[in-house]
Amino acid sequence: MLIVMKPDATQSDIDRVVQVIERLGFRGHPMPGESRTAIGVTGNRGSVDPTHFENLPGVAEAIRVTKPYKLISSDLRPGRSVIKVGNATIGGGELAMIAGPCAVETPGQVFKVAEVVAASGAKFFRGGAFKPRTSPYAFQGKGEEGLKILAEVRDQFGLNIVTEAMDEHGIDLVEKYGDCIQIGARNMQNFSLLKYAGKTRKPILLKRGLSATLDEFLLAAEYIMAEGNYDVILCERGIRTFADHARNTLDISIVPAIRRLSHLPVIIDPSHASGHNYMVEPLARAGVAVGADGLIIEVHPCPEEALCDGAQALTPLQYTQLYRQLQTLHNSIHMEEAIHAPA
Ligand code: PEP
Ligand code: MN
C-alpha cells in the first residue's frame, strides 16, 4: 500500500495517516518528494483495505502496490533522492567522486592519497579497515586502528569517509568514525546485517552482489529501508560472468534499469569491476556516460606495494587526470541535456 498525500497536506495530516497505519499493526514510511509526500506501508502480509485512508484529510489516493518492493520505488518518490553523506550529498546532478585506497595500510599511505583526493575537488574518501578477503591468510585490514586513521583524514582534509563494515560490531564502529557505511558485494544478501544497517542513522553504500539480479539488488536495499534508514546509495561493481579478461563484468545497463524503477542514487565502481589499472579510466567514462550519480575508485601512492588490490589501483597522477576528465564529460552531458530539455 502506498498513500499519496495532496501537495497541500500538512505535517499533522501526514502524522495522522502514520498513526492509522500503526494502529493497524503496520509501519508507515513518509517520503517527502518535490511536489508531494507519499507514505509507504510495510509489515502487512496481505493487501490493506484502502478505505482506511481514503477519507483522511490530506490524502490524495491510496494505491495497492503489486511490485515486490515498495520503498525503493519511483512510485513512492517520483524525483531522485539526494542523500546527505557527512557535509556533502550524493545524487541530484553533481557527479560524486569517492576515491582512496582499497585498504587502510599506514597513516602515511592514507594521508598521501587523501591530499591528492582533497586537492582534486572530490568530497568523499574511501579506504577499508575491515577487508573481505578470499583467503583467510591475506591482509584482513587494520580494524578500529584503521578507522581512527580515516577519522583523522576527515579532520585534516574535510573529506567524508566511506568505509566497509562486515558485521554488526563493524557497523557500530563505522557509525562512530565514518560518514557512510559500505556493505560489500559479499554481504549484499546478509539479511540480518542489512536489517541492522537499517537501524543506523548513517547512509549506506550498498554494493551489488557478485551474481545478484536487479530485483535481488533492489530488495536488499528495501531491507535497509524497511527498518527506517532511507539513505541508501546503490553501487554497481561488476558481476561474475564467463568473461575472464576482467576481474568482473561491469553491467552498465543496470544504471538505466535502476533509474527507471527507483529513486535511489546509483554509482559505479570501475576498479573492482575491472581488476586492471588500464581499464579503470574507460569504464569510469562509461559510468558517467550511462548516467551514474558518481564513482568509487581505488587510488594508491605506490600500487605495486599495495597490500590489497594493487593491480586495479590508479596512481595519484592517473587519478587526478581522470577526475578532471570525468567532471568535463559530466558537465558536457548535462549541458546537452539542458539544451535539449523541453522549455
Ligand atoms: C571494496 O570496495 O574494497 C570491496 C571489497 O568491494 P566489493 O565488495 O565490491 O568487492
Ligand atoms: Mn578493493
Coordinates of C-alpha atoms and ligand atoms in Angstrom, one line a residue:
M1 CA 0.0 0.0 0.0
L2 CA 1.2 3.5 -0.9
I3 CA -0.6 6.5 0.3
V4 CA -0.1 9.6 -1.8
M5 CA -0.8 12.9 0.0
K6 CA -2.1 16.0 -1.6
P7 CA 0.5 18.7 -2.4
D8 CA -1.0 20.9 0.4
A9 CA -1.2 18.2 3.0
T10 CA 0.1 19.4 6.4
Q11 CA 2.5 17.6 8.7
S12 CA -0.4 16.8 11.0
D13 CA -2.3 15.2 8.1
I14 CA 0.8 13.0 7.5
D15 CA 1.2 12.2 11.2
R16 CA -2.5 11.2 11.3
V17 CA -2.0 8.7 8.4
V18 CA 1.0 7.2 10.0
Q19 CA -1.0 6.8 13.3
V20 CA -3.7 4.9 11.4
I21 CA -1.1 2.7 9.7
E22 CA 0.4 1.9 13.2
R23 CA -3.0 1.2 14.7
L24 CA -3.5 -1.4 12.0
G25 CA -0.2 -3.0 13.2
F26 CA 2.0 -1.9 10.2
R27 CA 4.7 0.6 9.7
G28 CA 4.4 3.9 7.8
H29 CA 7.3 5.4 5.9
P30 CA 6.7 9.1 4.9
M31 CA 8.9 10.1 1.9
P32 CA 8.7 13.8 1.1
G33 CA 9.1 14.4 -2.6
E34 CA 9.4 17.5 -4.8
S35 CA 5.7 18.1 -5.1
R36 CA 4.1 15.8 -2.5
T37 CA 4.7 13.3 0.3
A38 CA 3.9 9.6 -0.2
I39 CA 3.7 7.2 2.7
G40 CA 4.8 3.6 2.1
V41 CA 3.2 0.9 4.3
T42 CA 5.3 -2.2 5.3
G43 CA 4.7 -5.1 7.7
N44 CA 1.4 -6.1 6.0
R45 CA 1.3 -9.7 4.7
G46 CA -1.8 -9.4 2.5
S47 CA -3.4 -6.3 0.9
V48 CA -4.5 -3.4 3.1
D49 CA -8.0 -2.0 2.6
P50 CA -7.6 1.5 1.0
T51 CA -10.8 2.7 2.6
H52 CA -8.9 3.1 5.9
F53 CA -7.2 6.1 4.3
E54 CA -9.3 7.5 1.5
N55 CA -11.3 9.9 3.6
L56 CA -8.5 11.1 5.9
P57 CA -7.6 14.8 5.5
G58 CA -4.7 15.5 3.0
V59 CA -4.9 12.1 1.3
A60 CA -5.0 12.2 -2.5
E61 CA -5.1 8.4 -3.1
A62 CA -4.3 5.0 -1.6
I63 CA -2.7 2.7 -4.1
R64 CA -2.1 -1.1 -3.9
V65 CA 1.5 -2.0 -4.6
T66 CA 1.9 -5.1 -6.8
K67 CA 5.7 -5.0 -7.2
P68 CA 7.9 -6.8 -4.7
Y69 CA 9.5 -3.6 -3.5
K70 CA 7.9 -0.5 -2.1
L71 CA 10.3 2.0 -0.5
I72 CA 12.9 2.0 -3.2
S73 CA 10.3 2.6 -5.9
S74 CA 9.8 5.7 -8.0
D75 CA 6.1 5.3 -7.4
L76 CA 6.8 6.4 -3.8
R77 CA 9.1 9.2 -4.7
P78 CA 8.9 10.3 -8.4
G79 CA 12.0 12.5 -8.2
R80 CA 15.6 11.4 -7.5
S81 CA 16.8 11.0 -3.9
V82 CA 19.6 13.2 -2.8
I83 CA 21.5 11.5 0.1
K84 CA 23.4 13.5 2.6
V85 CA 26.8 12.0 3.4
G86 CA 28.6 14.0 6.0
N87 CA 28.7 17.6 4.8
A88 CA 28.1 16.7 1.2
T89 CA 25.5 14.9 -1.0
I90 CA 25.3 12.1 -3.5
G91 CA 22.6 12.2 -6.2
G92 CA 20.9 15.2 -7.6
G93 CA 23.0 16.4 -10.5
E94 CA 26.6 16.6 -9.3
L95 CA 29.0 13.8 -10.1
A96 CA 30.1 12.4 -6.7
M97 CA 33.7 11.0 -6.5
I98 CA 34.6 8.6 -3.7
A99 CA 38.4 7.9 -4.0
G100 CA 41.0 6.3 -1.9
P101 CA 43.0 3.1 -1.3
C102 CA 41.4 -0.3 -1.2
A103 CA 42.7 -0.8 2.3
V104 CA 44.0 1.5 5.1
E105 CA 47.6 0.3 5.5
T106 CA 49.6 3.1 7.2
P107 CA 48.8 6.7 8.2
G108 CA 51.5 7.8 5.6
Q109 CA 49.9 5.8 2.8
V110 CA 46.4 7.1 3.6
F111 CA 47.4 10.8 4.0
K112 CA 49.3 10.8 0.7
V113 CA 46.2 9.7 -1.1
A114 CA 43.9 11.9 0.9
E115 CA 45.9 15.0 0.0
V116 CA 45.5 14.2 -3.7
V117 CA 41.8 13.4 -3.4
A118 CA 41.1 16.6 -1.5
A119 CA 43.1 18.7 -4.0
S120 CA 41.2 17.2 -6.9
G121 CA 37.9 18.6 -5.5
A122 CA 36.4 15.3 -4.6
K123 CA 34.3 15.3 -1.4
F124 CA 34.5 11.6 -0.4
F125 CA 37.3 9.3 0.7
R126 CA 37.3 5.6 0.7
G127 CA 39.5 3.0 2.5
G128 CA 38.8 -0.3 4.1
A129 CA 39.6 -1.1 7.7
F130 CA 37.7 -4.4 7.5
K131 CA 38.6 -6.3 4.3
P132 CA 36.6 -9.2 3.0
R133 CA 39.5 -11.3 1.6
T134 CA 39.1 -14.5 -0.3
S135 CA 41.9 -16.1 1.6
P136 CA 41.9 -16.1 5.4
Y137 CA 45.7 -15.7 5.2
A138 CA 45.6 -12.4 3.2
F139 CA 45.7 -9.0 4.9
Q140 CA 42.4 -8.5 6.7
G141 CA 42.6 -4.8 7.4
K142 CA 43.6 -2.8 10.4
G143 CA 40.2 -2.7 12.2
E144 CA 39.5 0.1 14.6
E145 CA 43.0 1.5 14.3
G146 CA 42.3 1.9 10.6
L147 CA 39.0 3.7 11.3
K148 CA 40.9 6.2 13.5
I149 CA 43.2 7.0 10.7
L150 CA 40.2 7.6 8.4
A151 CA 38.7 9.9 11.1
E152 CA 41.9 11.9 11.0
V153 CA 41.5 12.2 7.2
R154 CA 38.1 13.8 7.8
D155 CA 39.5 16.2 10.4
Q156 CA 42.6 17.2 8.3
F157 CA 41.2 17.3 4.8
G158 CA 37.4 17.8 5.3
L159 CA 36.7 14.6 3.2
N160 CA 33.7 12.5 4.1
I161 CA 34.6 8.9 4.9
V162 CA 33.0 5.9 3.2
T163 CA 34.2 2.6 4.7
E164 CA 33.1 -1.0 4.8
A165 CA 31.5 -2.9 7.7
M166 CA 31.3 -6.7 7.6
D167 CA 29.4 -7.4 10.8
E168 CA 27.2 -5.7 13.4
H169 CA 30.2 -4.6 15.5
G170 CA 31.8 -3.2 12.4
I171 CA 28.6 -1.2 11.7
D172 CA 28.7 0.3 15.2
L173 CA 32.4 1.3 14.7
V174 CA 31.9 2.8 11.3
E175 CA 28.9 4.7 12.6
K176 CA 31.2 6.2 15.2
Y177 CA 34.2 7.0 13.0
G178 CA 32.9 7.3 9.4
D179 CA 30.2 9.1 7.4
C180 CA 28.9 6.3 5.2
I181 CA 28.7 2.6 5.9
Q182 CA 29.7 0.4 2.9
I183 CA 28.1 -3.0 2.7
G184 CA 30.2 -5.1 0.4
A185 CA 29.2 -7.3 -2.5
R186 CA 29.7 -10.5 -0.5
N187 CA 27.3 -9.2 2.2
M188 CA 24.6 -7.9 -0.1
Q189 CA 22.3 -10.7 0.9
N190 CA 23.3 -10.9 4.6
F191 CA 19.8 -10.1 5.6
S192 CA 20.5 -9.7 9.3
L193 CA 23.3 -7.3 8.6
L194 CA 21.0 -5.3 6.2
K195 CA 18.4 -5.1 8.9
Y196 CA 21.0 -3.9 11.4
A197 CA 22.2 -1.3 8.9
G198 CA 18.6 -0.2 8.5
K199 CA 18.6 0.8 12.2
T200 CA 21.6 3.1 12.0
R201 CA 21.5 6.8 11.2
K202 CA 24.4 6.8 8.7
P203 CA 23.9 6.5 5.0
I204 CA 24.6 3.1 3.5
L205 CA 26.6 2.4 0.3
L206 CA 25.2 -1.0 -0.9
K207 CA 27.3 -2.8 -3.4
R208 CA 25.7 -5.3 -5.8
G209 CA 26.3 -9.0 -5.0
L210 CA 28.6 -10.9 -7.3
S211 CA 25.7 -12.6 -9.0
A212 CA 22.7 -10.6 -7.9
T213 CA 19.9 -9.8 -10.3
L214 CA 18.4 -6.3 -10.4
D215 CA 15.4 -7.5 -8.2
E216 CA 17.7 -9.1 -5.6
F217 CA 19.8 -5.9 -5.5
L218 CA 16.8 -3.6 -5.1
L219 CA 15.2 -5.9 -2.5
A220 CA 18.5 -5.8 -0.5
A221 CA 18.1 -2.0 -0.4
E222 CA 14.5 -2.5 0.5
Y223 CA 15.6 -4.5 3.6
I224 CA 17.6 -1.5 4.8
M225 CA 14.8 1.0 4.1
A226 CA 12.1 -1.2 5.7
E227 CA 13.9 -0.6 9.0
G228 CA 13.7 3.2 8.6
N229 CA 17.0 4.1 7.1
Y230 CA 16.1 5.7 3.7
D231 CA 19.6 6.9 2.9
V232 CA 20.8 4.1 0.6
I233 CA 23.2 4.6 -2.4
L234 CA 23.5 1.6 -4.8
C235 CA 26.8 0.6 -6.3
E236 CA 27.3 -1.5 -9.5
R237 CA 30.8 -3.1 -9.0
G238 CA 30.7 -5.8 -11.7
I239 CA 29.3 -9.2 -11.7
R240 CA 30.6 -12.8 -12.4
T241 CA 30.2 -13.9 -16.0
F242 CA 32.1 -16.3 -18.2
A243 CA 34.3 -13.5 -19.4
D244 CA 37.8 -13.8 -17.9
H245 CA 39.6 -10.8 -19.4
A246 CA 38.5 -8.6 -16.5
R247 CA 38.0 -9.4 -12.8
N248 CA 34.3 -8.9 -13.2
T249 CA 31.9 -7.7 -15.9
L250 CA 30.7 -4.1 -15.4
D251 CA 27.0 -4.2 -16.1
I252 CA 26.3 -0.6 -17.1
S253 CA 22.8 -1.5 -18.2
I254 CA 21.8 -1.7 -14.6
V255 CA 22.1 2.1 -14.3
P256 CA 19.2 3.0 -16.6
A257 CA 17.3 -0.1 -15.2
I258 CA 17.7 1.2 -11.7
R259 CA 16.8 4.8 -12.6
R260 CA 13.6 3.6 -14.3
L261 CA 12.4 1.8 -11.2
S262 CA 14.0 3.5 -8.2
H263 CA 14.6 7.0 -6.8
L264 CA 17.9 5.9 -5.2
P265 CA 21.2 7.2 -6.4
V266 CA 23.5 4.7 -8.2
I267 CA 27.2 4.8 -8.6
I268 CA 29.8 2.8 -10.5
D269 CA 32.9 1.1 -9.2
P270 CA 35.2 0.6 -12.2
S271 CA 38.1 -0.6 -10.0
H272 CA 36.5 -3.8 -8.7
A273 CA 34.6 -4.2 -12.0
S274 CA 37.8 -4.4 -14.0
G275 CA 40.6 -5.5 -11.7
H276 CA 43.1 -3.8 -14.0
N277 CA 44.6 -0.3 -13.9
Y278 CA 44.3 0.2 -17.7
M279 CA 40.6 -0.5 -17.7
V280 CA 39.6 1.9 -14.9
E281 CA 39.6 5.1 -17.0
P282 CA 37.5 3.8 -19.9
L283 CA 35.0 2.1 -17.6
A284 CA 34.7 5.2 -15.4
R285 CA 33.9 7.2 -18.5
A286 CA 31.2 4.7 -19.5
G287 CA 29.7 5.1 -16.0
V288 CA 29.4 8.8 -16.4
A289 CA 28.0 8.5 -19.9
V290 CA 25.4 6.0 -18.8
G291 CA 24.1 8.4 -16.1
A292 CA 25.6 7.2 -12.8
D293 CA 25.4 9.6 -9.9
G294 CA 29.0 9.0 -9.0
L295 CA 32.1 6.8 -8.9
I296 CA 34.1 4.9 -6.4
I297 CA 37.7 4.5 -7.4
E298 CA 40.8 2.9 -5.8
V299 CA 44.0 5.0 -5.7
H300 CA 47.3 4.0 -4.1
P301 CA 50.5 6.1 -3.7
C302 CA 52.5 3.1 -4.9
P303 CA 50.2 0.4 -6.4
E304 CA 52.9 -2.2 -6.7
E305 CA 53.3 -2.2 -2.9
A306 CA 49.6 -2.3 -2.1
L307 CA 48.5 -4.9 0.4
C308 CA 45.2 -5.4 -1.4
D309 CA 44.0 -4.8 -5.0
G310 CA 47.2 -3.2 -6.3
A311 CA 46.6 -4.3 -9.9
Q312 CA 43.5 -2.1 -10.2
A313 CA 44.7 0.9 -8.2
L314 CA 45.3 4.2 -10.0
T315 CA 48.4 6.2 -9.2
P316 CA 47.7 9.7 -7.7
L317 CA 48.6 11.3 -11.1
Q318 CA 46.3 9.0 -13.1
Y319 CA 43.5 9.7 -10.6
T320 CA 43.9 13.5 -10.8
Q321 CA 43.8 13.4 -14.6
L322 CA 40.8 11.1 -14.6
Y323 CA 38.9 13.3 -12.1
R324 CA 39.2 16.3 -14.4
Q325 CA 38.2 14.3 -17.4
L326 CA 35.1 12.9 -15.8
Q327 CA 33.9 16.2 -14.5
T328 CA 34.3 17.7 -18.0
L329 CA 32.4 14.8 -19.5
H330 CA 29.7 15.0 -16.9
N331 CA 29.3 18.8 -17.4
S332 CA 29.1 18.4 -21.2
I333 CA 26.4 15.7 -20.9
H334 CA 24.4 17.9 -18.6
M335 CA 24.8 20.9 -20.9
E336 CA 23.5 18.8 -23.8
E337 CA 20.6 17.6 -21.7
A338 CA 19.7 21.2 -20.7
I339 CA 19.8 22.3 -24.3
H340 CA 17.5 19.5 -25.4
A341 CA 15.2 19.7 -22.4
P342 CA 11.6 20.8 -23.3
A343 CA 11.2 24.5 -22.4
Ligands
PEP1 C1 36.0 -2.7 -1.7 O1 35.3 -1.7 -2.1 O2 37.1 -2.6 -1.3 C2 35.4 -4.1 -1.9 C3 35.8 -5.1 -1.2 O3 34.3 -4.1 -2.8 P1 33.3 -5.3 -3.2 O4 32.5 -5.6 -2.0 O5 32.6 -4.6 -4.3 O6 34.2 -6.4 -3.6
MN2 MN 39.4 -3.3 -3.2

